[in-house]
Amino acid sequence: MNRFVLSIQETDSSGFVDVGGKGANLGELSRIGGIRVPEGFCVTTGAYRKVIANCQEFDGLLDELAGFGAEDRQGIGQVSAKIRALIEGLSIPKDIEEEITGCLSRFGEGDAYAVRSSATAEDLPTASFAGQQDSFLNIIGREAILKRIRRCWASLFTDRAVAYRIQNGFGHRNVYLSVIVQKMVFPEVSGVLFTADPITGNRKVLSIDASFGLGEALVAGLVSPDCYKVREGKITDRQISDRKRAIYAIKEGGTREEEIEPALQNRQALTDGEILRLELTARRIEGHFGRPQDIEWCLAGGAFYIVQSRPITTLFPIPDAGDDGNRVYVSVGHQQMMTDPMKPLGLSLFQLTSAASMYKAAGRLFVDITNHLASPAGRRLMVDVLGKSDPLIRDAIMSILERGDFVGLKPDDEKDATGKVVSTRDYEMLVDYDPAVVDDLIKNSEAFREDLQRVIETKSGPELIDFILEDARKLRMGLFDSRSFGVIMTAMNASSWINEKMLEWLDEKNVADTLTQSVRNNITSEMGLELLDVADVIRPHPEVVAYLQGIKGDDLLDGLVGLKGGQMVRDAIYNYLDRYGMRCAGEIDITRTRWSEKPAAIVPMILSNIRNFEPGAGKRKFEQGLQQALRKERELLDRLRQLPDGEQKVGETRRMIDLVRNLAGYREYPKYSIVSCYFIYKKALLKEAERLIQAGVIREKEDIYYLSCEELREAAGTNQLDYRIVDRRKGEYRLYEKLTPPRVITSDGEIITGKYRRENLPPGAIVGLPVSSGIAEGRARVILNMEDADLGEGDILVTPFTDPSWTPLFVSIKGLVTEVGGLMTHGAVIAREYGLPAVVGMENATRLIMDGQMIRVNGTEGYVEIL
């Protein structure tokens, strides 16, 4: 016989389907020694299902609700109200009512109870759903309790609960509700606590909010609570609030707001001893569940009662280096201008082609720099190299080092803790390379790809995966050979030398930004200019332009053939994609859709070029940049000749300018080569995926994206796969998309945020890192997705990050602002080449700047003003 009521002690995590997340967690809590949980019972989800069963009106309203998006507030509100009224009007079947009444008689029918909702989509590791359904306190009497049970069922369809389910991908028909009925506790003090600091993420710091009376005043925002921070048995911080009112239970049932007596208004809600007792209780609960917890508690008669514990779902996971020591991790994504999560196949392959050891967390990669920080030489290396790239990372590292006790310092023997020699000299090279070295490196890379394309076509099954694994290692060795690294570092250091010396000698900032315009061999800037050439082919054919403006699907090229000029346009686009079609937003992740796979992705950029430019703009832009660079060179050398030791200064400066002009363009080529090889790998892997579909191993080609290279090899070899792995990782990926990765995180889970340290800025200026000099004013276009870009000439692009795939947009804009980036990331390099004022690393730029606002970008000083 089905039971519609279970006591809390009869439930545990395995009963989630019957009693929901909250009920299951309460059952688990009741099993932990020394933890007090108020007595009570759960009206199971089976009771809810029986009540709504065979209700045609309910089914019809659910069908109507399924058609709404989360933004359809009015429609959600109207339909949800009808559902709630319907459920509250339904009668509770006699057998369910008898079971509830029987439990009440055992616990005490005349006592006061808390009646609380517990949904099956609630208090999950991936989504808390906290506060989405209703709870009722101090309810007395059988009829009042039955009424509140119906209202809890109905609250499954509050507007906020419906919208939250839509946003998190939960179907309304797949979520059920249990109702918890618990003996009421009448607390002197209550509150919430987090076993990890909710602000910094530090897992060793416990954060407690406490206020007098019931916790509803705190949850409702009626009072400011005390806040205590506790770390390993020590109270590290306390903020005592000034409280005027609290919510208390009243004798007849229900609650009311009362004024706190004056003597208590400024008193600490919990004593120090009670705070430390609560910490021990919380750590015991955290240990039982095995992850950081968000805990609701109350203090009554000197005893702590726990009324809820749920996972904290907003913490960024900690990369795991495999030991218990203090660790400092730096984000790879902030260096690569790709802070979105990567799928497992993308992570696996990128790790193979990187020289550094990396650790995964929430679909991102991090480098452990602890060993470098353990020696003076290594510290200098990290501060100098990472600091040049991203001052926010530098400041975060400095704040860790200033603590003095997190990373110990070993004697400076020019080695890090692994014994490897560490020196900034490797990064300070200025080698007088023959310019032909760049041509040699590019030719070698092209030959590598041609050989890869020829051989990979002969491979399949496990042999294909083995080949890719070995080829990726060769790719890494080729990209990080001494000449390639030397060319890049020489160009960077020559540029830094020019900026430093021209500021010292001529009092002029960021001179190298002009000198790097229109340098040779910059594959990424060429990509943007060549798309202007494609626009030139299309512009004379209005029928083709109209067709492109109406493009919705991905069958772009096939539909062109029947149009006047369509074949010529098709050939031009194909030729462009032959060279650049492996690119896309987030291109370091092999699983991302490439332009060649979805040519419609480049249509908005082509249309923007047609709208904003006259024919021949590509060549003109390159020539204009070249002439500006040459004029700046002549101007600098003429001014230097007038100084003491002028001829010597001219000779040194000319040498550095030659290094920049001849070598700087190569900076973009290694990534182009990596991404080109990735696309060759991807096409071969998708062929293998088709074979696995035929063998019944996977359901769709994209399933392979959720396997590592090694897991894919095993599946290809055995024709077997535990599909639960794919399903679980798809769910994890959806969670990871909601998390924002930190630049720097420690093994305690603490997110270290750096700051820009500037003075004499205009009032209201938003600060970032200056990476391309000049000042531009224009309309801000806040773009989150490249395919949504509708830019006019003179607009300023504001976006979270750019990678090389965004470059074709740069020809249309007047300035650039990004939330992520550094001096040598791709967006900064191309902004300098195109002569665009740019500020990067501006945290929360897409929220602080509104689309359409007029702004001024100061790329010389590194700030933005709202005009």
Coordinates of C-alpha atoms in Angstrom, one line a residue, residues 195-662:
T195 CA 30.1 27.0 5.5
A196 CA 32.1 28.9 2.8
D197 CA 32.3 32.6 2.6
P198 CA 29.7 33.6 0.0
I199 CA 31.6 36.7 -1.1
T200 CA 35.2 35.3 -1.5
G201 CA 34.4 31.6 -1.8
N202 CA 36.9 30.7 0.9
R203 CA 35.9 27.2 2.2
K204 CA 37.7 27.7 5.5
V205 CA 35.7 30.8 6.4
L206 CA 32.2 30.3 7.8
S207 CA 29.8 33.2 7.5
I208 CA 26.8 33.6 10.0
D209 CA 23.9 36.0 9.8
A210 CA 21.9 36.3 13.0
S211 CA 18.9 38.3 14.2
F212 CA 16.4 38.1 17.1
G213 CA 13.1 36.3 16.7
L214 CA 12.1 34.2 13.7
G215 CA 14.2 34.1 10.6
E216 CA 11.4 35.5 8.4
A217 CA 12.4 39.1 9.2
L218 CA 15.9 38.4 7.9
V219 CA 14.7 36.5 4.8
A220 CA 12.1 39.3 4.0
G221 CA 14.8 42.0 4.4
L222 CA 13.0 43.7 7.3
V223 CA 16.1 43.7 9.4
S224 CA 19.9 43.9 9.0
P225 CA 21.4 40.9 10.7
D226 CA 24.6 40.6 12.7
C227 CA 27.3 39.1 10.5
Y228 CA 30.1 36.9 12.0
K229 CA 33.0 35.4 10.1
V230 CA 34.7 32.3 11.8
R231 CA 37.8 30.5 10.7
E232 CA 39.0 27.3 12.4
G233 CA 37.7 28.2 15.8
K234 CA 38.4 31.9 15.7
I235 CA 36.0 34.7 15.1
T236 CA 37.8 36.8 12.5
D237 CA 35.2 39.5 12.0
R238 CA 31.9 40.7 13.5
Q239 CA 29.5 43.3 12.3
I240 CA 26.7 44.2 14.9
S241 CA 23.6 45.7 13.3
D242 CA 21.3 48.3 14.8
R243 CA 17.9 46.4 15.0
K244 CA 14.6 48.0 15.7
R245 CA 12.1 45.2 14.9
A246 CA 11.8 41.4 14.8
I247 CA 9.1 38.8 13.9
Y248 CA 7.8 36.6 16.7
A249 CA 5.2 33.8 16.8
I250 CA 1.9 34.7 18.7
K251 CA 0.0 32.4 21.0
E252 CA -3.1 32.1 18.9
G253 CA -1.2 31.1 15.8
G254 CA 0.6 33.1 13.0
T255 CA 3.3 35.7 13.4
R256 CA 3.6 39.4 14.0
E257 CA 6.3 42.1 13.8
E258 CA 7.3 43.6 17.1
E259 CA 9.7 46.3 18.3
I260 CA 12.8 45.0 20.0
E261 CA 13.3 46.3 23.5
P262 CA 15.9 49.1 23.6
A263 CA 18.4 47.1 25.6
L264 CA 18.7 44.5 22.9
Q265 CA 18.7 46.7 19.8
N266 CA 22.5 47.1 19.7
R267 CA 23.4 43.9 21.5
Q268 CA 25.3 41.0 19.7
A269 CA 22.6 38.5 18.8
L270 CA 24.8 35.5 19.6
T271 CA 27.5 35.3 22.2
D272 CA 31.0 34.3 21.1
G273 CA 30.6 30.9 22.7
E274 CA 27.3 30.4 20.8
I275 CA 29.0 31.4 17.6
L276 CA 31.8 28.9 18.0
R277 CA 29.3 26.1 19.0
L278 CA 27.4 26.9 15.8
E279 CA 30.6 26.6 13.8
L280 CA 31.2 23.1 15.1
T281 CA 27.6 22.1 14.3
A282 CA 27.9 23.5 10.8
R283 CA 31.2 21.8 10.0
R284 CA 29.7 18.5 11.2
I285 CA 26.8 19.0 8.8
E286 CA 29.1 19.9 6.0
G287 CA 31.2 16.8 6.6
H288 CA 28.1 14.6 6.4
F289 CA 27.0 16.0 3.0
G290 CA 30.5 16.3 1.6
R291 CA 30.2 19.8 0.2
P292 CA 29.7 23.4 1.4
Q293 CA 26.2 24.0 2.9
D294 CA 23.7 26.9 3.2
I295 CA 22.1 26.2 6.7
E296 CA 19.0 27.7 8.4
W297 CA 19.2 27.5 12.2
C298 CA 17.5 28.8 15.3
L299 CA 18.5 29.1 18.9
A300 CA 15.8 28.2 21.5
G301 CA 16.3 27.5 25.2
G302 CA 20.1 27.4 24.8
A303 CA 19.9 24.7 22.1
F304 CA 20.5 25.1 18.3
Y305 CA 17.9 23.6 16.0
I306 CA 18.6 23.0 12.3
V307 CA 15.6 23.6 10.1
Q308 CA 17.3 23.2 6.7
S309 CA 20.6 22.5 4.9
R310 CA 21.1 22.7 1.2
P311 CA 24.2 22.8 -1.1
I312 CA 25.7 26.2 -2.0
T313 CA 25.3 26.2 -5.8
T314 CA 27.0 29.5 -6.6
L315 CA 30.5 28.7 -5.5
F316 CA 33.2 28.3 -8.2
P317 CA 34.8 24.8 -7.8
I318 CA 38.4 24.6 -6.7
P319 CA 41.0 23.2 -9.2
D320 CA 42.5 20.1 -7.6
A321 CA 46.3 19.7 -7.8
G322 CA 46.1 16.5 -5.8
D323 CA 47.5 17.5 -2.4
D324 CA 46.5 19.3 0.7
G325 CA 49.0 22.1 0.5
N326 CA 48.2 25.8 -0.1
R327 CA 47.9 26.4 -3.9
V328 CA 47.5 29.5 -6.1
Y329 CA 45.8 29.0 -9.5
V330 CA 45.6 31.4 -12.4
S331 CA 42.9 31.3 -15.0
V332 CA 43.9 30.2 -18.5
G333 CA 40.7 31.5 -20.0
H334 CA 41.6 35.1 -19.1
Q335 CA 44.9 34.7 -21.0
Q336 CA 43.1 33.1 -24.0
M337 CA 40.2 35.5 -24.0
M338 CA 37.8 32.6 -23.6
T339 CA 36.1 32.5 -20.2
D340 CA 33.1 30.4 -21.2
P341 CA 33.2 26.8 -20.1
M342 CA 34.7 24.2 -22.5
K343 CA 33.2 20.8 -23.1
P344 CA 35.3 17.8 -22.0
L345 CA 36.7 17.0 -25.5
G346 CA 37.8 20.6 -25.9
L347 CA 39.4 20.6 -22.5
S348 CA 41.2 17.4 -23.1
L349 CA 42.6 18.5 -26.5
F350 CA 43.6 21.9 -25.4
Q351 CA 45.6 20.4 -22.5
L352 CA 47.5 18.3 -25.0
T353 CA 48.6 21.3 -27.0
S354 CA 49.6 23.5 -24.1
A355 CA 53.1 23.6 -22.6
A356 CA 51.8 24.1 -19.0
S357 CA 50.2 21.7 -16.6
M358 CA 46.6 22.6 -16.1
Y359 CA 43.8 21.7 -13.7
K360 CA 40.1 21.7 -14.5
A361 CA 37.3 23.4 -12.6
A362 CA 33.8 24.1 -13.9
G363 CA 34.8 23.5 -17.5
R364 CA 37.7 26.0 -17.3
L365 CA 41.5 25.5 -17.0
F366 CA 43.8 26.9 -14.4
V367 CA 47.6 26.8 -14.0
D368 CA 49.1 26.2 -10.6
I369 CA 51.8 28.8 -10.0
T370 CA 52.5 27.9 -6.4
N371 CA 55.9 26.5 -7.1
H372 CA 57.0 29.6 -8.9
L373 CA 55.9 31.7 -6.0
A374 CA 58.0 29.6 -3.6
S375 CA 61.3 31.3 -4.8
P376 CA 62.3 34.9 -5.2
A377 CA 63.2 34.4 -8.8
G378 CA 59.9 32.7 -9.5
R379 CA 58.0 35.5 -7.9
R380 CA 59.7 38.0 -10.0
L381 CA 58.9 36.0 -13.1
M382 CA 55.2 35.7 -12.2
V383 CA 54.8 39.4 -11.2
D384 CA 56.7 40.7 -14.3
V385 CA 55.3 38.4 -17.0
L386 CA 51.7 38.0 -15.7
G387 CA 51.7 41.7 -14.6
K388 CA 52.5 42.9 -18.1
S389 CA 49.7 40.8 -19.5
D390 CA 47.0 41.5 -16.9
P391 CA 47.5 44.0 -14.0
L392 CA 44.5 42.6 -12.1
I393 CA 46.2 39.2 -11.9
R394 CA 49.4 40.9 -10.8
D395 CA 47.6 42.8 -8.1
A396 CA 45.8 39.6 -6.9
I397 CA 49.1 37.7 -6.7
M398 CA 50.7 40.6 -4.8
S399 CA 47.9 40.6 -2.3
I400 CA 48.5 36.9 -1.6
L401 CA 52.3 37.4 -1.2
E402 CA 51.7 40.4 1.1
R403 CA 49.9 38.0 3.6
G404 CA 53.3 36.3 4.0
D405 CA 52.0 33.0 5.3
F406 CA 50.1 31.5 2.4
V407 CA 53.0 30.6 0.2
G408 CA 56.4 30.0 1.9
L409 CA 59.5 31.4 0.5
K410 CA 62.6 29.2 -0.1
P411 CA 66.2 30.4 -0.7
D412 CA 66.8 32.1 -4.0
D413 CA 68.8 29.7 -6.0
E414 CA 67.2 30.7 -9.3
K415 CA 65.1 27.5 -9.1
D416 CA 61.4 27.0 -8.3
A417 CA 60.2 24.3 -5.9
T418 CA 60.3 21.6 -8.7
G419 CA 64.0 22.3 -9.3
K420 CA 63.6 23.9 -12.6
V421 CA 65.7 27.0 -13.3
V422 CA 63.5 30.1 -13.3
S423 CA 64.6 33.4 -14.8
T424 CA 62.9 36.4 -16.4
R425 CA 65.8 36.5 -18.8
D426 CA 64.0 33.9 -21.0
Y427 CA 61.2 36.5 -21.4
E428 CA 63.5 39.5 -22.0
M429 CA 65.1 38.5 -25.2
L430 CA 65.8 41.0 -28.0
V431 CA 67.3 38.9 -30.8
D432 CA 68.1 40.5 -34.2
Y433 CA 66.3 37.9 -36.2
D434 CA 66.4 38.0 -40.0
P435 CA 62.8 38.9 -41.0
A436 CA 62.8 35.8 -43.2
V437 CA 62.5 33.7 -40.0
V438 CA 58.8 34.5 -39.9
D439 CA 58.3 33.3 -43.5
D440 CA 60.2 30.1 -42.6
L441 CA 58.0 29.5 -39.5
I442 CA 54.8 30.0 -41.5
K443 CA 56.0 27.7 -44.3
N444 CA 56.9 25.0 -41.8
S445 CA 53.5 25.3 -40.1
E446 CA 51.7 25.1 -43.5
A447 CA 53.6 21.9 -44.4
F448 CA 52.7 20.4 -41.0
R449 CA 49.0 21.0 -41.7
E450 CA 49.2 19.6 -45.2
D451 CA 50.8 16.5 -43.9
L452 CA 48.2 16.2 -41.1
Q453 CA 45.4 16.5 -43.6
R454 CA 46.8 13.8 -45.9
V455 CA 47.5 11.3 -43.2
I456 CA 44.4 11.7 -41.0
E457 CA 42.1 10.7 -43.8
T458 CA 43.6 7.2 -43.6
K459 CA 42.7 6.7 -39.9
S460 CA 39.6 5.6 -38.0
G461 CA 38.6 4.0 -34.7
P462 CA 41.2 3.9 -31.9
E463 CA 43.9 4.4 -34.4
L464 CA 42.5 7.8 -35.3
I465 CA 42.4 8.9 -31.7
D466 CA 46.0 7.7 -31.1
F467 CA 47.1 9.6 -34.2
I468 CA 45.4 12.8 -33.0
L469 CA 46.9 12.4 -29.5
E470 CA 50.4 12.1 -31.0
D471 CA 49.9 14.8 -33.6
A472 CA 48.7 17.2 -30.9
R473 CA 52.0 16.6 -29.0
K474 CA 54.0 17.4 -32.2
L475 CA 51.9 20.5 -32.7
R476 CA 52.7 21.7 -29.2
M477 CA 56.5 21.1 -29.8
G478 CA 56.4 23.0 -33.1
L479 CA 54.5 25.9 -31.7
F480 CA 56.7 26.3 -28.6
D481 CA 60.1 25.8 -30.3
S482 CA 62.8 28.3 -29.5
R483 CA 62.5 30.4 -32.7
S484 CA 58.8 30.8 -32.5
F485 CA 58.9 31.8 -28.9
G486 CA 61.9 34.1 -29.5
V487 CA 60.2 35.9 -32.3
I488 CA 57.1 36.6 -30.2
M489 CA 59.0 37.7 -27.1
T490 CA 61.4 39.9 -29.1
A491 CA 58.6 41.8 -30.7
M492 CA 56.8 42.2 -27.3
N493 CA 60.0 43.4 -25.6
A494 CA 61.0 45.7 -28.5
S495 CA 57.5 47.3 -28.2
S496 CA 57.9 47.7 -24.4
W497 CA 61.4 49.2 -24.9
I498 CA 60.0 51.8 -27.4
N499 CA 57.2 52.8 -25.0
E500 CA 59.5 53.1 -22.0
K501 CA 62.2 55.0 -23.9
M502 CA 59.9 57.4 -25.8
L503 CA 58.1 58.2 -22.5
E504 CA 61.5 58.9 -20.9
W505 CA 63.1 60.7 -23.8
L506 CA 60.2 62.4 -25.5
D507 CA 57.5 62.4 -22.8
E508 CA 55.1 60.5 -25.2
K509 CA 53.0 57.6 -24.0
N510 CA 52.3 54.3 -25.8
V511 CA 54.2 55.2 -29.0
A512 CA 54.4 51.6 -30.1
D513 CA 50.7 51.4 -30.6
T514 CA 51.0 53.5 -33.7
L515 CA 54.2 51.8 -34.9
T516 CA 52.5 48.4 -34.9
Q517 CA 49.8 49.4 -37.4
S518 CA 49.7 47.4 -40.7
V519 CA 52.7 45.2 -39.8
R520 CA 53.4 42.3 -42.2
N521 CA 52.3 38.7 -41.6
N522 CA 49.4 39.4 -39.2
I523 CA 47.0 36.6 -40.2
T524 CA 44.3 37.9 -37.9
S525 CA 44.2 41.5 -39.1
E526 CA 44.4 40.2 -42.7
M527 CA 41.2 38.2 -41.9
G528 CA 39.3 41.3 -41.1
L529 CA 40.5 43.3 -44.1
E530 CA 39.8 40.4 -46.5
L531 CA 36.2 40.3 -45.4
L532 CA 36.0 43.9 -46.7
D533 CA 37.1 42.5 -50.1
V534 CA 34.3 39.9 -49.9
A535 CA 31.8 42.8 -49.3
D536 CA 33.2 44.4 -52.5
V537 CA 32.2 41.3 -54.5
I538 CA 28.7 41.3 -53.1
R539 CA 27.9 45.1 -53.0
P540 CA 27.1 45.4 -56.8
H541 CA 24.4 42.7 -56.6
P542 CA 21.3 44.0 -54.7
E543 CA 19.4 40.7 -55.1
V544 CA 22.2 38.9 -53.3
V545 CA 22.3 41.6 -50.6
A546 CA 18.5 41.2 -50.0
Y547 CA 18.9 37.4 -49.9
L548 CA 21.7 37.7 -47.2
Q549 CA 19.6 40.1 -45.2
G550 CA 16.8 37.5 -45.0
I551 CA 19.1 34.6 -44.1
K552 CA 17.7 32.5 -41.2
G553 CA 19.1 29.0 -41.5
D554 CA 22.5 27.6 -42.4
D555 CA 21.9 26.8 -46.1
L556 CA 23.5 30.1 -47.0
L557 CA 25.8 29.1 -49.9
D558 CA 23.5 26.8 -51.7
G559 CA 20.7 29.4 -52.0
L560 CA 23.0 31.9 -53.8
V561 CA 23.5 29.9 -57.0
G562 CA 20.2 30.9 -58.6
L563 CA 20.7 34.7 -58.0
K564 CA 22.3 37.2 -60.4
G565 CA 25.9 37.3 -59.4
G566 CA 25.3 34.5 -56.8
Q567 CA 27.9 32.1 -58.2
M568 CA 30.6 34.7 -58.0
V569 CA 29.6 35.7 -54.4
R570 CA 29.4 32.0 -53.5
D571 CA 33.0 31.5 -54.7
A572 CA 34.2 34.6 -52.9
I573 CA 32.7 33.4 -49.6
Y574 CA 34.0 29.8 -50.1
N575 CA 37.5 31.2 -50.8
Y576 CA 37.3 33.2 -47.6
L577 CA 36.2 30.2 -45.6
D578 CA 38.9 28.0 -47.1
R579 CA 41.4 30.2 -45.3
Y580 CA 39.4 31.4 -42.2
G581 CA 36.5 29.0 -41.9
M582 CA 38.1 27.2 -39.0
R583 CA 37.6 30.2 -36.8
C584 CA 34.7 30.9 -34.5
A585 CA 33.9 32.5 -31.1
G586 CA 35.6 30.5 -28.4
E587 CA 37.8 28.7 -30.9
I588 CA 40.2 27.1 -28.5
D589 CA 37.4 24.7 -27.7
I590 CA 37.3 22.2 -30.6
T591 CA 33.6 21.5 -29.9
R592 CA 32.5 25.1 -30.9
T593 CA 30.7 25.5 -34.2
R594 CA 33.1 26.8 -36.9
W595 CA 32.3 29.4 -39.6
S596 CA 32.7 26.7 -42.2
E597 CA 30.0 24.6 -40.4
K598 CA 27.7 27.6 -40.1
P599 CA 28.6 30.2 -42.8
A600 CA 25.6 32.3 -41.7
A601 CA 27.7 33.4 -38.7
I602 CA 29.7 35.8 -40.9
V603 CA 26.7 37.3 -42.7
P604 CA 26.1 40.2 -40.2
M605 CA 29.8 41.2 -40.5
I606 CA 29.6 41.2 -44.3
L607 CA 26.4 43.2 -44.3
S608 CA 27.9 45.7 -41.9
N609 CA 30.9 46.1 -44.3
I610 CA 28.6 46.7 -47.2
R611 CA 26.6 49.3 -45.3
N612 CA 29.5 51.1 -43.7
F613 CA 32.3 51.2 -46.4
E614 CA 33.0 52.1 -49.9
P615 CA 34.7 49.7 -52.4
G616 CA 38.4 49.2 -51.8
A617 CA 38.2 49.9 -48.1
G618 CA 40.4 46.9 -47.2
K619 CA 43.4 48.1 -49.1
R620 CA 42.9 51.7 -48.1
K621 CA 42.7 50.8 -44.4
F622 CA 46.0 48.9 -44.6
E623 CA 47.7 51.6 -46.5
Q624 CA 46.4 54.3 -44.1
G625 CA 47.8 52.3 -41.1
L626 CA 51.1 51.8 -42.9
Q627 CA 51.5 55.5 -43.6
Q628 CA 50.6 56.5 -40.1
A629 CA 53.3 54.1 -38.8
L630 CA 55.9 55.4 -41.2
R631 CA 55.1 59.0 -40.3
K632 CA 55.3 58.3 -36.6
E633 CA 58.7 56.6 -37.2
R634 CA 60.1 59.6 -39.1
E635 CA 58.7 62.0 -36.5
L636 CA 60.3 60.1 -33.6
L637 CA 63.7 59.8 -35.2
D638 CA 63.7 63.5 -36.1
R639 CA 62.9 64.5 -32.6
L640 CA 65.5 62.1 -31.1
R641 CA 68.2 63.6 -33.3
Q642 CA 67.7 66.9 -31.5
L643 CA 68.6 65.3 -28.1
P644 CA 72.0 64.8 -26.4
D645 CA 73.5 61.6 -27.9
G646 CA 70.7 61.8 -30.5
E647 CA 72.4 59.6 -33.2
Q648 CA 72.9 56.8 -30.7
K649 CA 69.3 57.1 -29.6
V650 CA 68.2 57.1 -33.2
G651 CA 70.2 53.9 -33.9
E652 CA 68.8 52.1 -30.9
T653 CA 65.2 53.2 -31.6
R654 CA 65.4 52.3 -35.3
R655 CA 66.6 48.8 -34.4
M656 CA 63.6 48.3 -32.1
I657 CA 61.2 49.7 -34.6
D658 CA 62.5 47.3 -37.2
L659 CA 62.1 44.4 -34.8
V660 CA 58.5 45.4 -34.2
R661 CA 57.6 46.0 -37.8
N662 CA 59.2 42.7 -39.0

